[in-house]
Amino acid sequence: MGFARLRKHRANQRIRDLFSETKISTSDLIMPYFVIEGENKPIKSMPGISRLSIDNLVKDIKETRDLGIGAVLLFGIPVKKDKYGKGAYNENGVVQKAIRVIRKDMGDIVIITDVCLCGYASHGHCGIIKSHPSTSLGTRKSKVKSQNRIIDNDKTLEVLAKITLSHAYAGADFVAPSAMMDGQVRAIREVLDKNGFQDTGILAYSAKYASNFYGPFREALDSVPQFGDRKTYQMDYRNADEALREIQEDINEGADIVMVKPSLSYLDIIYRAKEKFNIPLAAYNVSGEYSAVKKLSQGDKLKEKDLALEVLTSIKRAGADIIITYHAKEAARWLK
Ligand code: PBG
């Protein structure tokens, strides 16, 4: 049978379904959440997504679970930010509290937590800041220019370890380090093992690009960098081989799941990672990708469904096993 004839036959939806090569299922999806101390707060650039108070978060996650989604990813918005992002490892911080409540209410939902500083540090960067040694010499402190400030990779690892422990004690199943510091997976694996959390897993943001598609997320976390940008630690989008090296390194350091982020401009990276590595592969369908679909569909739910399912299917077709998406709940309804 010729290709064209086969396609024509597929005018019958059942025949098209029979020949479809890619299927997304609800159980492949992870729903991200922003949890805030106090009242709910909408996110202007992400229609349908809000920063949720702990009680509303729990209600929402129950719906998510009842729709068949097995896992959630939590980001916290602290009451107060400071230079060192101390709120990130406060045992009574908003994420730590949320984990305990979810754990108590819903034993079976998989809780994954973001491990990073950007939402907690006043400067909005993912790590601890230090002045560049060669340029701070002889420079008066007040005059340190933005170019002279760099991220202290190894100091940051110590803080990421503290955050990890606080999440593990609260009851997280997986931690997801997203700071793109060298050695972060190893540092986290070590601190978990040393403290008896051998069963806590690591979802590593291995190939995370310095992307323009994170805009709405930064509104949600109020984490726009106050100086410079994230290009000294996130990846250059011109590079692909480097992504494979980053993934390899995270596997060596003990990652259980590796991730490519964002998704749509990086389908080639997802494809290559899937070809090369035999390990669960996640893709993050990020905030800007979500907002673009919302914008394009302008409130027309049917259009939104068609757009979103095309997006999610393409990510799956490229090779992702797991998709983190703000469309998870809606997709679960559409897929029913
Ligand atoms: C940073 C972090 C980012 C996202 C998750 N964790 C990006 C950033 O601000 O650099 C983006 C997620 C999204 O856009 O949906 N730790």
PDB file of N, CA, C and O and ligand atoms in Angstrom, residues 32 34 46 73 75 114-119 124-126 176-180 205 208-211 213-218 221 223-225 230 233-234 261-262 284-290 324 326, ligand 1:
ATOM      1  N   PRO A  32       4.274  20.911  37.637  1.00  0.00           N
ATOM      2  CA  PRO A  32       5.037  21.809  38.501  1.00  0.00           C
ATOM      3  C   PRO A  32       4.101  22.733  39.306  1.00  0.00           C
ATOM      4  O   PRO A  32       3.036  23.114  38.803  1.00  0.00           O
ATOM      5  N   PHE A  34       3.993  26.184  42.198  1.00  0.00           N
ATOM      6  CA  PHE A  34       4.642  27.260  42.966  1.00  0.00           C
ATOM      7  C   PHE A  34       3.893  27.390  44.279  1.00  0.00           C
ATOM      8  O   PHE A  34       2.688  27.649  44.270  1.00  0.00           O
ATOM      9  N   MET A  46       1.276  33.704  33.100  1.00  0.00           N
ATOM     10  CA  MET A  46       0.933  32.276  32.979  1.00  0.00           C
ATOM     11  C   MET A  46      -0.535  32.034  33.327  1.00  0.00           C
ATOM     12  O   MET A  46      -0.844  31.532  34.422  1.00  0.00           O
ATOM     13  N   LEU A  73       6.266  18.665  40.971  1.00  0.00           N
ATOM     14  CA  LEU A  73       7.561  19.322  41.191  1.00  0.00           C
ATOM     15  C   LEU A  73       7.289  20.635  41.905  1.00  0.00           C
ATOM     16  O   LEU A  73       6.510  21.456  41.420  1.00  0.00           O
ATOM     17  N   PHE A  75       8.233  24.320  43.659  1.00  0.00           N
ATOM     18  CA  PHE A  75       9.081  25.507  43.796  1.00  0.00           C
ATOM     19  C   PHE A  75       8.506  26.353  44.915  1.00  0.00           C
ATOM     20  O   PHE A  75       7.287  26.529  44.990  1.00  0.00           O
ATOM     21  N   ASP A 114      12.501  21.294  43.751  1.00  0.00           N
ATOM     22  CA  ASP A 114      13.559  22.036  43.080  1.00  0.00           C
ATOM     23  C   ASP A 114      14.616  22.415  44.110  1.00  0.00           C
ATOM     24  O   ASP A 114      14.288  22.918  45.191  1.00  0.00           O
ATOM     25  N   VAL A 115      15.876  22.179  43.771  1.00  0.00           N
ATOM     26  CA  VAL A 115      16.965  22.553  44.668  1.00  0.00           C
ATOM     27  C   VAL A 115      17.808  23.620  43.977  1.00  0.00           C
ATOM     28  O   VAL A 115      18.553  23.342  43.049  1.00  0.00           O
ATOM     29  N   CYS A 116      17.612  24.863  44.427  1.00  0.00           N
ATOM     30  CA  CYS A 116      18.312  25.995  43.810  1.00  0.00           C
ATOM     31  C   CYS A 116      18.218  27.204  44.733  1.00  0.00           C
ATOM     32  O   CYS A 116      17.485  27.185  45.714  1.00  0.00           O
ATOM     33  N   LEU A 117      18.953  28.252  44.382  1.00  0.00           N
ATOM     34  CA  LEU A 117      18.934  29.450  45.211  1.00  0.00           C
ATOM     35  C   LEU A 117      18.150  30.609  44.608  1.00  0.00           C
ATOM     36  O   LEU A 117      17.756  31.536  45.315  1.00  0.00           O
ATOM     37  N   CYS A 118      17.897  30.565  43.294  1.00  0.00           N
ATOM     38  CA  CYS A 118      17.397  31.765  42.605  1.00  0.00           C
ATOM     39  C   CYS A 118      16.100  32.320  43.190  1.00  0.00           C
ATOM     40  O   CYS A 118      15.903  33.534  43.203  1.00  0.00           O
ATOM     41  N   GLY A 119      15.234  31.479  43.678  1.00  0.00           N
ATOM     42  CA  GLY A 119      13.981  31.967  44.246  1.00  0.00           C
ATOM     43  C   GLY A 119      14.125  32.527  45.651  1.00  0.00           C
ATOM     44  O   GLY A 119      13.200  33.151  46.184  1.00  0.00           O
ATOM     45  N   GLY A 124      18.771  37.036  42.818  1.00  0.00           N
ATOM     46  CA  GLY A 124      18.101  36.278  41.762  1.00  0.00           C
ATOM     47  C   GLY A 124      18.965  35.260  41.038  1.00  0.00           C
ATOM     48  O   GLY A 124      18.493  34.595  40.110  1.00  0.00           O
ATOM     49  N   HIS A 125      20.218  35.108  41.435  1.00  0.00           N
ATOM     50  CA  HIS A 125      21.069  34.113  40.774  1.00  0.00           C
ATOM     51  C   HIS A 125      20.932  32.755  41.453  1.00  0.00           C
ATOM     52  O   HIS A 125      20.459  32.646  42.585  1.00  0.00           O
ATOM     53  N   CYS A 126      21.410  31.714  40.746  1.00  0.00           N
ATOM     54  CA  CYS A 126      21.247  30.353  41.245  1.00  0.00           C
ATOM     55  C   CYS A 126      22.333  29.942  42.241  1.00  0.00           C
ATOM     56  O   CYS A 126      22.310  28.828  42.760  1.00  0.00           O
ATOM     57  N   ALA A 176      15.570  17.822  42.760  1.00  0.00           N
ATOM     58  CA  ALA A 176      15.896  18.203  41.386  1.00  0.00           C
ATOM     59  C   ALA A 176      16.798  19.438  41.378  1.00  0.00           C
ATOM     60  O   ALA A 176      16.315  20.567  41.417  1.00  0.00           O
ATOM     61  N   PRO A 177      18.114  19.209  41.389  1.00  0.00           N
ATOM     62  CA  PRO A 177      19.034  20.354  41.396  1.00  0.00           C
ATOM     63  C   PRO A 177      19.027  21.068  40.036  1.00  0.00           C
ATOM     64  O   PRO A 177      19.250  20.454  39.006  1.00  0.00           O
ATOM     65  N   SER A 178      18.751  22.386  40.074  1.00  0.00           N
ATOM     66  CA  SER A 178      18.610  23.131  38.819  1.00  0.00           C
ATOM     67  C   SER A 178      19.590  24.290  38.700  1.00  0.00           C
ATOM     68  O   SER A 178      19.443  25.154  37.852  1.00  0.00           O
ATOM     69  N   ALA A 179      20.614  24.311  39.580  1.00  0.00           N
ATOM     70  CA  ALA A 179      21.504  25.477  39.601  1.00  0.00           C
ATOM     71  C   ALA A 179      22.600  25.427  38.532  1.00  0.00           C
ATOM     72  O   ALA A 179      23.264  26.424  38.280  1.00  0.00           O
ATOM     73  N   MET A 180      22.786  24.270  37.906  1.00  0.00           N
ATOM     74  CA  MET A 180      23.839  24.088  36.900  1.00  0.00           C
ATOM     75  C   MET A 180      25.244  24.379  37.456  1.00  0.00           C
ATOM     76  O   MET A 180      26.103  24.926  36.754  1.00  0.00           O
ATOM     77  N   TYR A 205      18.822  18.378  36.443  1.00  0.00           N
ATOM     78  CA  TYR A 205      18.690  19.309  35.318  1.00  0.00           C
ATOM     79  C   TYR A 205      20.066  19.306  34.649  1.00  0.00           C
ATOM     80  O   TYR A 205      20.899  20.151  34.926  1.00  0.00           O
ATOM     81  N   LYS A 208      20.718  22.212  30.898  1.00  0.00           N
ATOM     82  CA  LYS A 208      19.811  23.345  31.065  1.00  0.00           C
ATOM     83  C   LYS A 208      20.410  24.549  30.357  1.00  0.00           C
ATOM     84  O   LYS A 208      21.498  25.000  30.691  1.00  0.00           O
ATOM     85  N   TYR A 209      19.689  25.027  29.366  1.00  0.00           N
ATOM     86  CA  TYR A 209      20.199  26.111  28.530  1.00  0.00           C
ATOM     87  C   TYR A 209      19.839  27.482  29.107  1.00  0.00           C
ATOM     88  O   TYR A 209      18.787  27.647  29.735  1.00  0.00           O
ATOM     89  N   ALA A 210      20.711  28.448  28.864  1.00  0.00           N
ATOM     90  CA  ALA A 210      20.408  29.838  29.192  1.00  0.00           C
ATOM     91  C   ALA A 210      19.384  30.279  28.145  1.00  0.00           C
ATOM     92  O   ALA A 210      19.738  30.650  27.037  1.00  0.00           O
ATOM     93  N   SER A 211      18.119  30.182  28.495  1.00  0.00           N
ATOM     94  CA  SER A 211      17.057  30.333  27.500  1.00  0.00           C
ATOM     95  C   SER A 211      16.228  31.583  27.738  1.00  0.00           C
ATOM     96  O   SER A 211      16.058  32.026  28.876  1.00  0.00           O
ATOM     97  N   PHE A 213      13.153  31.502  27.171  1.00  0.00           N
ATOM     98  CA  PHE A 213      11.810  30.983  27.422  1.00  0.00           C
ATOM     99  C   PHE A 213      11.478  30.840  28.915  1.00  0.00           C
ATOM    100  O   PHE A 213      10.471  30.265  29.259  1.00  0.00           O
ATOM    101  N   TYR A 214      12.375  31.329  29.784  1.00  0.00           N
ATOM    102  CA  TYR A 214      12.107  31.223  31.225  1.00  0.00           C
ATOM    103  C   TYR A 214      11.405  32.460  31.793  1.00  0.00           C
ATOM    104  O   TYR A 214      11.168  32.540  32.997  1.00  0.00           O
ATOM    105  N   GLY A 215      11.119  33.422  30.934  1.00  0.00           N
ATOM    106  CA  GLY A 215      10.573  34.703  31.406  1.00  0.00           C
ATOM    107  C   GLY A 215       9.425  34.604  32.401  1.00  0.00           C
ATOM    108  O   GLY A 215       9.508  35.138  33.506  1.00  0.00           O
ATOM    109  N   PRO A 216       8.332  33.915  32.044  1.00  0.00           N
ATOM    110  CA  PRO A 216       7.182  33.857  32.950  1.00  0.00           C
ATOM    111  C   PRO A 216       7.516  33.205  34.298  1.00  0.00           C
ATOM    112  O   PRO A 216       7.020  33.628  35.339  1.00  0.00           O
ATOM    113  N   PHE A 217       8.376  32.212  34.272  1.00  0.00           N
ATOM    114  CA  PHE A 217       8.800  31.548  35.512  1.00  0.00           C
ATOM    115  C   PHE A 217       9.470  32.551  36.452  1.00  0.00           C
ATOM    116  O   PHE A 217       9.271  32.532  37.667  1.00  0.00           O
ATOM    117  N   ARG A 218      10.256  33.426  35.866  1.00  0.00           N
ATOM    118  CA  ARG A 218      10.965  34.397  36.709  1.00  0.00           C
ATOM    119  C   ARG A 218      10.001  35.413  37.300  1.00  0.00           C
ATOM    120  O   ARG A 218      10.263  35.961  38.359  1.00  0.00           O
ATOM    121  N   LEU A 221       8.582  33.482  40.363  1.00  0.00           N
ATOM    122  CA  LEU A 221       9.502  33.396  41.503  1.00  0.00           C
ATOM    123  C   LEU A 221      10.118  34.744  41.858  1.00  0.00           C
ATOM    124  O   LEU A 221      10.862  34.851  42.824  1.00  0.00           O
ATOM    125  N   SER A 223      12.480  36.194  40.299  1.00  0.00           N
ATOM    126  CA  SER A 223      13.896  35.795  40.354  1.00  0.00           C
ATOM    127  C   SER A 223      14.695  36.305  39.155  1.00  0.00           C
ATOM    128  O   SER A 223      15.650  35.664  38.729  1.00  0.00           O
ATOM    129  N   VAL A 224      14.281  37.447  38.595  1.00  0.00           N
ATOM    130  CA  VAL A 224      15.070  38.026  37.512  1.00  0.00           C
ATOM    131  C   VAL A 224      16.427  38.419  38.098  1.00  0.00           C
ATOM    132  O   VAL A 224      16.473  39.084  39.134  1.00  0.00           O
ATOM    133  N   PRO A 225      17.535  37.975  37.478  1.00  0.00           N
ATOM    134  CA  PRO A 225      18.852  38.326  38.039  1.00  0.00           C
ATOM    135  C   PRO A 225      19.007  39.845  38.166  1.00  0.00           C
ATOM    136  O   PRO A 225      18.668  40.574  37.237  1.00  0.00           O
ATOM    137  N   ARG A 230      22.480  34.579  33.345  1.00  0.00           N
ATOM    138  CA  ARG A 230      22.825  33.230  33.815  1.00  0.00           C
ATOM    139  C   ARG A 230      23.754  32.494  32.839  1.00  0.00           C
ATOM    140  O   ARG A 230      23.905  31.283  32.924  1.00  0.00           O
ATOM    141  N   TYR A 233      26.629  30.016  33.901  1.00  0.00           N
ATOM    142  CA  TYR A 233      26.428  28.651  34.420  1.00  0.00           C
ATOM    143  C   TYR A 233      25.414  27.842  33.618  1.00  0.00           C
ATOM    144  O   TYR A 233      25.489  26.624  33.598  1.00  0.00           O
ATOM    145  N   GLN A 234      24.475  28.501  32.936  1.00  0.00           N
ATOM    146  CA  GLN A 234      23.576  27.742  32.079  1.00  0.00           C
ATOM    147  C   GLN A 234      24.196  27.629  30.676  1.00  0.00           C
ATOM    148  O   GLN A 234      25.068  28.409  30.307  1.00  0.00           O
ATOM    149  N   LYS A 261      16.342  20.880  29.061  1.00  0.00           N
ATOM    150  CA  LYS A 261      15.446  22.008  29.320  1.00  0.00           C
ATOM    151  C   LYS A 261      15.929  23.245  28.596  1.00  0.00           C
ATOM    152  O   LYS A 261      17.124  23.518  28.650  1.00  0.00           O
ATOM    153  N   PRO A 262      15.075  24.037  27.955  1.00  0.00           N
ATOM    154  CA  PRO A 262      13.666  23.793  27.630  1.00  0.00           C
ATOM    155  C   PRO A 262      13.490  22.621  26.651  1.00  0.00           C
ATOM    156  O   PRO A 262      14.417  21.845  26.451  1.00  0.00           O
ATOM    157  N   TYR A 284      11.740  19.381  30.114  1.00  0.00           N
ATOM    158  CA  TYR A 284      10.946  20.417  30.786  1.00  0.00           C
ATOM    159  C   TYR A 284      10.328  21.321  29.725  1.00  0.00           C
ATOM    160  O   TYR A 284      11.022  22.022  29.008  1.00  0.00           O
ATOM    161  N   ASN A 285       9.013  21.242  29.611  1.00  0.00           N
ATOM    162  CA  ASN A 285       8.242  22.117  28.725  1.00  0.00           C
ATOM    163  C   ASN A 285       8.012  23.406  29.539  1.00  0.00           C
ATOM    164  O   ASN A 285       7.091  23.499  30.330  1.00  0.00           O
ATOM    165  N   VAL A 286       8.899  24.389  29.334  1.00  0.00           N
ATOM    166  CA  VAL A 286       9.028  25.493  30.294  1.00  0.00           C
ATOM    167  C   VAL A 286       7.937  26.561  30.182  1.00  0.00           C
ATOM    168  O   VAL A 286       7.117  26.550  29.250  1.00  0.00           O
ATOM    169  N   SER A 287       8.021  27.488  31.115  1.00  0.00           N
ATOM    170  CA  SER A 287       6.984  28.515  31.260  1.00  0.00           C
ATOM    171  C   SER A 287       6.714  29.296  29.972  1.00  0.00           C
ATOM    172  O   SER A 287       5.561  29.523  29.611  1.00  0.00           O
ATOM    173  N   GLY A 288       7.770  29.699  29.269  1.00  0.00           N
ATOM    174  CA  GLY A 288       7.573  30.484  28.044  1.00  0.00           C
ATOM    175  C   GLY A 288       6.883  29.679  26.953  1.00  0.00           C
ATOM    176  O   GLY A 288       6.113  30.213  26.152  1.00  0.00           O
ATOM    177  N   GLU A 289       7.146  28.386  26.944  1.00  0.00           N
ATOM    178  CA  GLU A 289       6.505  27.504  25.961  1.00  0.00           C
ATOM    179  C   GLU A 289       5.014  27.351  26.299  1.00  0.00           C
ATOM    180  O   GLU A 289       4.156  27.314  25.410  1.00  0.00           O
ATOM    181  N   TYR A 290       4.730  27.279  27.578  1.00  0.00           N
ATOM    182  CA  TYR A 290       3.337  27.207  28.040  1.00  0.00           C
ATOM    183  C   TYR A 290       2.599  28.500  27.699  1.00  0.00           C
ATOM    184  O   TYR A 290       1.512  28.489  27.114  1.00  0.00           O
ATOM    185  N   ILE A 324       7.810  17.360  32.067  1.00  0.00           N
ATOM    186  CA  ILE A 324       7.367  18.294  33.094  1.00  0.00           C
ATOM    187  C   ILE A 324       6.656  19.424  32.369  1.00  0.00           C
ATOM    188  O   ILE A 324       7.258  20.083  31.512  1.00  0.00           O
ATOM    189  N   TYR A 326       3.361  22.574  32.547  1.00  0.00           N
ATOM    190  CA  TYR A 326       2.278  23.293  33.224  1.00  0.00           C
ATOM    191  C   TYR A 326       0.928  22.912  32.629  1.00  0.00           C
ATOM    192  O   TYR A 326      -0.109  23.256  33.165  1.00  0.00           O
TER     193      TYR A 326
HETATM  194  C1  PBG B   1      16.323  28.073  37.927  1.00  0.00           C
HETATM  195  C2  PBG B   1      15.134  27.545  37.245  1.00  0.00           C
HETATM  196  C3  PBG B   1      14.614  28.030  36.047  1.00  0.00           C
HETATM  197  C4  PBG B   1      13.467  27.298  35.770  1.00  0.00           C
HETATM  198  C5  PBG B   1      13.328  26.337  36.760  1.00  0.00           C
HETATM  199  N1  PBG B   1      14.365  26.505  37.686  1.00  0.00           N
HETATM  200  C6  PBG B   1      15.102  28.976  35.057  1.00  0.00           C
HETATM  201  C7  PBG B   1      15.828  30.188  35.380  1.00  0.00           C
HETATM  202  O1  PBG B   1      15.249  31.124  35.928  1.00  0.00           O
HETATM  203  O2  PBG B   1      16.991  30.248  35.001  1.00  0.00           O
HETATM  204  C8  PBG B   1      12.590  27.563  34.585  1.00  0.00           C
HETATM  205  C9  PBG B   1      11.313  26.862  34.506  1.00  0.00           C
HETATM  206  C10 PBG B   1      10.353  27.462  33.568  1.00  0.00           C
HETATM  207  O3  PBG B   1      10.633  28.420  32.833  1.00  0.00           O
HETATM  208  O4  PBG B   1       9.226  26.939  33.544  1.00  0.00           O
HETATM  209  N2  PBG B   1      16.744  27.379  39.008  1.00  0.00           N
END
